Short mmCIF file of C-alpha atoms in Angstrom, two decimals:
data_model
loop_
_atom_site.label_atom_id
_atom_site.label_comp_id
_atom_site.label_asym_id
_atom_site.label_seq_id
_atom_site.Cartn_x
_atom_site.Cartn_y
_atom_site.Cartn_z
CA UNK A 10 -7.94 -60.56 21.43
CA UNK A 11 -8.51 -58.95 24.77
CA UNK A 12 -5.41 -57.44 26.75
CA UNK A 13 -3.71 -60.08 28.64
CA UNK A 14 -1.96 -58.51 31.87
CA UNK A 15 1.53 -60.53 32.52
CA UNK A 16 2.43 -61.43 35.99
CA UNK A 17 5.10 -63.49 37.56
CA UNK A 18 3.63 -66.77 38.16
CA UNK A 19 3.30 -69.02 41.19
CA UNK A 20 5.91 -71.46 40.39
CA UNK A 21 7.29 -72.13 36.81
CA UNK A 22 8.49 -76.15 36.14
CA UNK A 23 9.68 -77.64 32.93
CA UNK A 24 11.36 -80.69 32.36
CA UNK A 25 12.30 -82.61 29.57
CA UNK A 26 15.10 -85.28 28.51
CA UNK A 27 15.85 -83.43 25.03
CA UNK A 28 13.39 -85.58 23.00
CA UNK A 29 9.53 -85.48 22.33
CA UNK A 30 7.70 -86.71 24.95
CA UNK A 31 5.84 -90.46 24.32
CA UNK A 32 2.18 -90.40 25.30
CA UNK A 33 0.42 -93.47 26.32
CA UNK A 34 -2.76 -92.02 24.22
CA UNK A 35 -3.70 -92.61 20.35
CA UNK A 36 -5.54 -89.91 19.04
CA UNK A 37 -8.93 -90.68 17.47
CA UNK A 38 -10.38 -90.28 14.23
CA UNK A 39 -13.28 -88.06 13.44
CA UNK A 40 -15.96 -88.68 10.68
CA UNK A 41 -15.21 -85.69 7.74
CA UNK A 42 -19.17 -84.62 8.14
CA UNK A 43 -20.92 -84.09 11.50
CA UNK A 44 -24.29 -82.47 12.82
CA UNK A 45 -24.11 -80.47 15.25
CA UNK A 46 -26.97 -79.78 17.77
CA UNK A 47 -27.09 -77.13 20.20
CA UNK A 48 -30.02 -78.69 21.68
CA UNK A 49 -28.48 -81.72 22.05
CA UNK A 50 -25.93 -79.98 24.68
CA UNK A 51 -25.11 -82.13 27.86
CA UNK A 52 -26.34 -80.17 30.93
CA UNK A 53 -23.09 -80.05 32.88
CA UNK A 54 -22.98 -79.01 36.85
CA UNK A 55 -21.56 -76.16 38.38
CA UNK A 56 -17.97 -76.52 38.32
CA UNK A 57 -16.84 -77.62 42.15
CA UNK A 58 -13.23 -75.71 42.13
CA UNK A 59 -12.66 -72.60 43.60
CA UNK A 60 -11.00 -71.14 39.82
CA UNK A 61 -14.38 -68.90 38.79
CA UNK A 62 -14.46 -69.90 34.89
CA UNK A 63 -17.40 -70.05 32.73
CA UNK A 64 -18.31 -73.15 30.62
CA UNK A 65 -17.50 -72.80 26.89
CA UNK A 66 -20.50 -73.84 25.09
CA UNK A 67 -18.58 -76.17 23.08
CA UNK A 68 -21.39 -78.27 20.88
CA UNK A 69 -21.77 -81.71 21.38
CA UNK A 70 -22.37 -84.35 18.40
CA UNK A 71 -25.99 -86.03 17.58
CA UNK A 72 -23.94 -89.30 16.48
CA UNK A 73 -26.19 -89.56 13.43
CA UNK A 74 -23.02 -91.64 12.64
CA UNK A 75 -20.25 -93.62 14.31
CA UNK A 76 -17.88 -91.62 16.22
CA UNK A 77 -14.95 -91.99 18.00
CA UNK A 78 -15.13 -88.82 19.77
CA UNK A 79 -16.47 -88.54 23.21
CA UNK A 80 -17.50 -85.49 24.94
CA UNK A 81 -18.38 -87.06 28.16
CA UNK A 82 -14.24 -88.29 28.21
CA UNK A 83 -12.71 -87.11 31.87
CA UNK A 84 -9.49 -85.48 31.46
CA UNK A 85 -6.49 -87.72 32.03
CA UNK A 86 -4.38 -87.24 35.13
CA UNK A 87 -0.85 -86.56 35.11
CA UNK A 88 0.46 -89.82 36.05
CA UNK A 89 -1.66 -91.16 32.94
CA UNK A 90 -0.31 -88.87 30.71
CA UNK A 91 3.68 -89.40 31.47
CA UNK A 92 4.38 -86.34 30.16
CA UNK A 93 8.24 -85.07 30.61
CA UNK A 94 7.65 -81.42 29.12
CA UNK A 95 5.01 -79.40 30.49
CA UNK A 96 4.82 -76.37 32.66
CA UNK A 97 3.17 -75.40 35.52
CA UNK A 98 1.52 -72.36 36.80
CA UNK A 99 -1.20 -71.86 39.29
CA UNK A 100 -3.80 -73.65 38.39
CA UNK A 101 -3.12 -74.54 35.21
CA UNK A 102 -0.63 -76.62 33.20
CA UNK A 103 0.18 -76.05 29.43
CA UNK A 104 1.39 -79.47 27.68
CA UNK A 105 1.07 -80.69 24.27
CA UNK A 106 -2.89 -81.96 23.42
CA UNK A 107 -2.85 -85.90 23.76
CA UNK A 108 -6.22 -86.47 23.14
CA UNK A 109 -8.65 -85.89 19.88
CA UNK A 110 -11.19 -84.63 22.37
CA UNK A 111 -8.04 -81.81 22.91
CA UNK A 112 -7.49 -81.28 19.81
CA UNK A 113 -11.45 -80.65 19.01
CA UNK A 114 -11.52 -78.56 21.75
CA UNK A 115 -8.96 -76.48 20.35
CA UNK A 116 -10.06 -75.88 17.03
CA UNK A 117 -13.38 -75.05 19.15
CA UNK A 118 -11.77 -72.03 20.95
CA UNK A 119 -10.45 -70.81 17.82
CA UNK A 120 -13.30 -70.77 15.66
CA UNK A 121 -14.93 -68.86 19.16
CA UNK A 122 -11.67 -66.61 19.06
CA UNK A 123 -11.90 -65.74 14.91
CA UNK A 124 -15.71 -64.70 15.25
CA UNK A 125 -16.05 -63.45 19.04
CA UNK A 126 -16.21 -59.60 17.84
CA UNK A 127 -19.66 -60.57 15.12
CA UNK A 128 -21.49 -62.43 17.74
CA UNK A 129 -24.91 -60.41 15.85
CA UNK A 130 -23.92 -62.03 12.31
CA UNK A 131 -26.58 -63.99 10.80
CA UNK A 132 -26.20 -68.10 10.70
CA UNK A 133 -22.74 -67.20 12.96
CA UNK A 134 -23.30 -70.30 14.92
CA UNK A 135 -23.07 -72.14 11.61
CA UNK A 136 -19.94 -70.52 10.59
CA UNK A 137 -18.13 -71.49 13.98
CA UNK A 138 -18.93 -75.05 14.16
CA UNK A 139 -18.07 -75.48 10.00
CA UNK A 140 -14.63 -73.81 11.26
CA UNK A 141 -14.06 -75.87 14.03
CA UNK A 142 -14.19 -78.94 11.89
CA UNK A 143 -11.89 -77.50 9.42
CA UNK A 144 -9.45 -76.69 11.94
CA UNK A 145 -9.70 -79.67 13.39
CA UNK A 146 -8.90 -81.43 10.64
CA UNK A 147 -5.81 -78.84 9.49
CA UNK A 148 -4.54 -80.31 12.88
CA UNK A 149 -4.59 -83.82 12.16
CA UNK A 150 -3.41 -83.25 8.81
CA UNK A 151 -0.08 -80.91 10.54
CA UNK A 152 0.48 -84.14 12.88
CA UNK A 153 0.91 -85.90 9.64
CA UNK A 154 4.37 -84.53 8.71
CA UNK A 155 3.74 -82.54 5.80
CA UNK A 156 6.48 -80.29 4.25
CA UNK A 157 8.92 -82.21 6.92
CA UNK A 158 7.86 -79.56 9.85
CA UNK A 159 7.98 -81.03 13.41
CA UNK A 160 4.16 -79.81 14.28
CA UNK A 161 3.15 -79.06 17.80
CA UNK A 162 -0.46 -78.06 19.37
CA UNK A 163 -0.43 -76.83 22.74
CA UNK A 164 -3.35 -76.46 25.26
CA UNK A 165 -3.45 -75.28 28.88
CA UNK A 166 -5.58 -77.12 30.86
CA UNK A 167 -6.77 -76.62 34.76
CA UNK A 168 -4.45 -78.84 37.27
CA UNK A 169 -5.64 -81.57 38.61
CA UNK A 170 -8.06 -81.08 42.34
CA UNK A 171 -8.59 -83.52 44.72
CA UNK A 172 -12.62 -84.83 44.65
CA UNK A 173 -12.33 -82.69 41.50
CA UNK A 174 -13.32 -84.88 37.93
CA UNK A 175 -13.66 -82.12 34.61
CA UNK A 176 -14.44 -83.46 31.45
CA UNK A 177 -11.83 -82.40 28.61
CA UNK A 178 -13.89 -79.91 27.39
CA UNK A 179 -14.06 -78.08 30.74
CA UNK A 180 -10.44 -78.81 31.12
CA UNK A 181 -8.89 -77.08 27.94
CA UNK A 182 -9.13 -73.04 28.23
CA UNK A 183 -6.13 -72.08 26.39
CA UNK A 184 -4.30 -73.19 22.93
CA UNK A 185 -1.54 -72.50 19.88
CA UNK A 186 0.35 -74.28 17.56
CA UNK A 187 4.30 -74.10 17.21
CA UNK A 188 6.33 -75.65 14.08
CA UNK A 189 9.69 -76.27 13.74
CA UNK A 190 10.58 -74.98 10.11
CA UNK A 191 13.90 -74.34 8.12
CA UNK A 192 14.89 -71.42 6.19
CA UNK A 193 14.49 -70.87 2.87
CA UNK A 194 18.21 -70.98 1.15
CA UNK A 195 19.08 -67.08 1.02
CA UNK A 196 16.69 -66.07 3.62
CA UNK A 197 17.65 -64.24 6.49
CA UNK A 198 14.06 -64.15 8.56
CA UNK A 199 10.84 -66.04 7.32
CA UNK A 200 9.14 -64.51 4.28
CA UNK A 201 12.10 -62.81 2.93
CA UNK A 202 10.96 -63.64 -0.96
CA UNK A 203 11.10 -61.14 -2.91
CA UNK A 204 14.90 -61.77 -3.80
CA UNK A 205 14.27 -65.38 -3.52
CA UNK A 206 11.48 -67.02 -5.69
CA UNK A 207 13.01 -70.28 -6.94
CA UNK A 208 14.73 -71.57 -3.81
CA UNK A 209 15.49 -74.98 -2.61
CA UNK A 210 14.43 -75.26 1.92
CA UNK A 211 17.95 -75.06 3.64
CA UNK A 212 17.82 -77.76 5.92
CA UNK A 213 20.47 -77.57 8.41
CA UNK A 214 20.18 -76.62 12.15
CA UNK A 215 21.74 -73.15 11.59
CA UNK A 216 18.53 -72.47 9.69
CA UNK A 217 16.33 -74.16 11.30
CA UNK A 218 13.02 -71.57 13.50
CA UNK A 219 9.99 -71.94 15.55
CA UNK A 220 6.80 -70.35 14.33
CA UNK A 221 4.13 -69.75 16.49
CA UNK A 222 0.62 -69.31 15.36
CA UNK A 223 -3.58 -69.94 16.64
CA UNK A 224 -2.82 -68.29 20.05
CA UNK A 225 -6.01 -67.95 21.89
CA UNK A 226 -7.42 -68.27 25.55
CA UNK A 227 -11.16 -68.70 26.08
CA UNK A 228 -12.66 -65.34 26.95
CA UNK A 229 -13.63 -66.50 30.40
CA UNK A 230 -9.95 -67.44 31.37
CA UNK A 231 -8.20 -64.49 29.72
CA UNK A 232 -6.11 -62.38 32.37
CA UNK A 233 -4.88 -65.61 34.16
CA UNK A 234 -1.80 -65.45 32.50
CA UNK A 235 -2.46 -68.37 29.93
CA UNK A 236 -1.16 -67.00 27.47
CA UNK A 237 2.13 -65.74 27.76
CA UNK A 238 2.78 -69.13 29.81
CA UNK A 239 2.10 -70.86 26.76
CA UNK A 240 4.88 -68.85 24.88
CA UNK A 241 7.68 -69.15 27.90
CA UNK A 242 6.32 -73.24 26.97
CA UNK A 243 7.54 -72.23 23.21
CA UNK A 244 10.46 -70.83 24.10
CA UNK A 245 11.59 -73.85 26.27
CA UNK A 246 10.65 -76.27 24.23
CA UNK A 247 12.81 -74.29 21.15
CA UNK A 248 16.14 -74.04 23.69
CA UNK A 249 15.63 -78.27 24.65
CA UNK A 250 15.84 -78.36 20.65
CA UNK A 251 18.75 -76.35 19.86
CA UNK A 252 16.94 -73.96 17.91
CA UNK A 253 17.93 -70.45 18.68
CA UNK A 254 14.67 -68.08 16.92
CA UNK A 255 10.99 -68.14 17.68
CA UNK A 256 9.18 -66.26 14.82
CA UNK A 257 5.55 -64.67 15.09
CA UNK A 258 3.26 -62.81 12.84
CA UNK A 259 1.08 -60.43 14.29
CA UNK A 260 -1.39 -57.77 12.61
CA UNK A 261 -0.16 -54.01 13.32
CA UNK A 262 -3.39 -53.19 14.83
CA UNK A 263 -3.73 -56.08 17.56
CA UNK A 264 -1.99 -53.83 19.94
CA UNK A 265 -2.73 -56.57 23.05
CA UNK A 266 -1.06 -59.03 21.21
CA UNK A 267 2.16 -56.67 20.48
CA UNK A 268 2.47 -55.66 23.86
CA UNK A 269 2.03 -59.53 24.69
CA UNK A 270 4.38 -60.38 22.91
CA UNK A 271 7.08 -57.37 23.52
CA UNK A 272 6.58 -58.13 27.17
CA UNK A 273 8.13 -61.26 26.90
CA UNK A 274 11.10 -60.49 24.99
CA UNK A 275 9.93 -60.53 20.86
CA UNK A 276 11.55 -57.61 18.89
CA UNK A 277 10.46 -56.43 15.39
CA UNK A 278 12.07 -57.72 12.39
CA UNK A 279 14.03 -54.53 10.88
CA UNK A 280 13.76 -55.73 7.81
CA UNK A 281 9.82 -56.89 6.25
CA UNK A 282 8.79 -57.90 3.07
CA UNK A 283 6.74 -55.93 1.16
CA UNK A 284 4.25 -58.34 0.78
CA UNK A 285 3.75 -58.38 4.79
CA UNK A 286 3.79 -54.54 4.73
CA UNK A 287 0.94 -54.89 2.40
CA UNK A 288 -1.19 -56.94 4.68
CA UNK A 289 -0.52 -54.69 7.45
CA UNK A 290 1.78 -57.42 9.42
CA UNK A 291 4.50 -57.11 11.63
CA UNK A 292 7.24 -60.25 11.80
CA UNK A 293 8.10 -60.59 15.35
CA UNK A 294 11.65 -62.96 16.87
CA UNK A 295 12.33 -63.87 20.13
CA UNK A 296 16.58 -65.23 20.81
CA UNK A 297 16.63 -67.87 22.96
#
């Protein structure tokens, strides 16, 4: 991840009744097995807004079979989307993804995000698109519920312009996912296992956390201030809860993400397990 410079923002609005916000929007399915086709890419125009961002090349499908996904979709507008929780900044917005073609899109910039430093690696193109579909499909299956965690992606997309009409995926240029977990009965901080190996989830709202993981902004867009908008988006959306600690894991040599994340207000957990000492991660909380 690249250094992300922090800067106080245009404006800053968020505003939310204290429950999830309903969206007018069912998300699609998507076939298990696709093709992808680079050639098959979409020519699209020069983007006519005056924020300078290169295109992701985000494939598009062949359709060698019926899909409900569609690359061509135009990205909602805000009174469309009746969303009460979102925030604003500049020229972007950061709101939870509505749409499959959001959640693709995601999964997209994080498969681009896990293999952006071995762009020379042979078939690497393969390797991305196979991890996009797996990661979009470990989103649909979060959605679902599993384990009783309330499951949350997040994207940041550009604001709406007048005359201006983006498809979704020139919309999307920033993404991560936030749970809302419980402890484990006996722990103190996530992971704390070592003293605890047979124990039963705690569920109660004293225990309850917000773990934030899949942060990434799309390496044209980085610097904008995407991503630590996204986590003041966390860290609202955790106080209009009720839940007091945001937890993070972040490897001890991803010094732009620590500083990211220190910037806004996450301390080091005093205490680590050894097991996260052995994979060379830190444990980062932020108090609301």
């Amino acid at each position: 991840m690249s250094t992300i410079s922090i800067y106080r923002t245009e404006f800053l609005t968020f505003s939310t009744n204290g429950s999830r916000p309903r969206h007018k929007f069912q998300r699609l399915s998507l076939s298990p097995f696709m093709k992808m086709d680079s050639k098959s890419t979409e020519k699209v125009p020069k983007e006519e807004s005056s924020i300078k961002l290169q295109t992701s090349s985000i494939p598009q499908l062949e359709n060698p079979r019926p899909s409900n996904l569609r690359f061509d979709r135009l990205q909602p507008s805000d009174q469309e989307l009746n969303q009460d929780s979102r925030l604003e900044f500049g020229k972007f917005v950061a709101r939870e993804a509505v749409l499959d073609e959001e959640l693709w899109t995601a999964a997209w910039l994080r498969a681009e995000t896990h293999w952006e430093d071995r762009p020379g690696e042979r078939y690497v193109d393969n390797f991305k698109r196979k991890f996009a579909e797996q990661e979009f499909n470990a989103i649909k299956r979060r959605y679902s519920g599993q384990h009783g965690q309330t499951y949350t992606c997040v994207v940041t997309v550009r604001k709406e312009e007048r005359n201006v009409k983006r498809t979704v995926l020139k919309s999307v240029v920033g993404t991560l996912d936030f749970s809302i977990r419980h402890l484990l009965h006996g722990e103190s901080f996530p992971g704390e296992r070592e003293k605890h190996l047979f124990c039963s989830i705690s569920r109660t709202n004293l225990n309850r956390y917000i773990y934030v993981s899949n942060l990434c902004v799309a390496k044209s867009a980085r610097r904008q201030s995407i991503a630590s908008n996204m986590l003041y988006f966390v860290i609202e959306s955790a106080r209009s809860e009720g839940v007091e600690l945001v937890y993070v894991h972040v490897h001890r040599n991803n010094e732009p993400a620590l500083e990211l994340y220190q910037k806004i207000g996450f301390e080091m957990v005093e205490m680590a397990s050894s097991q996260l000492l052995k994979q060379q991660m830190y444990l980062l909380c932020y108090k609301t």
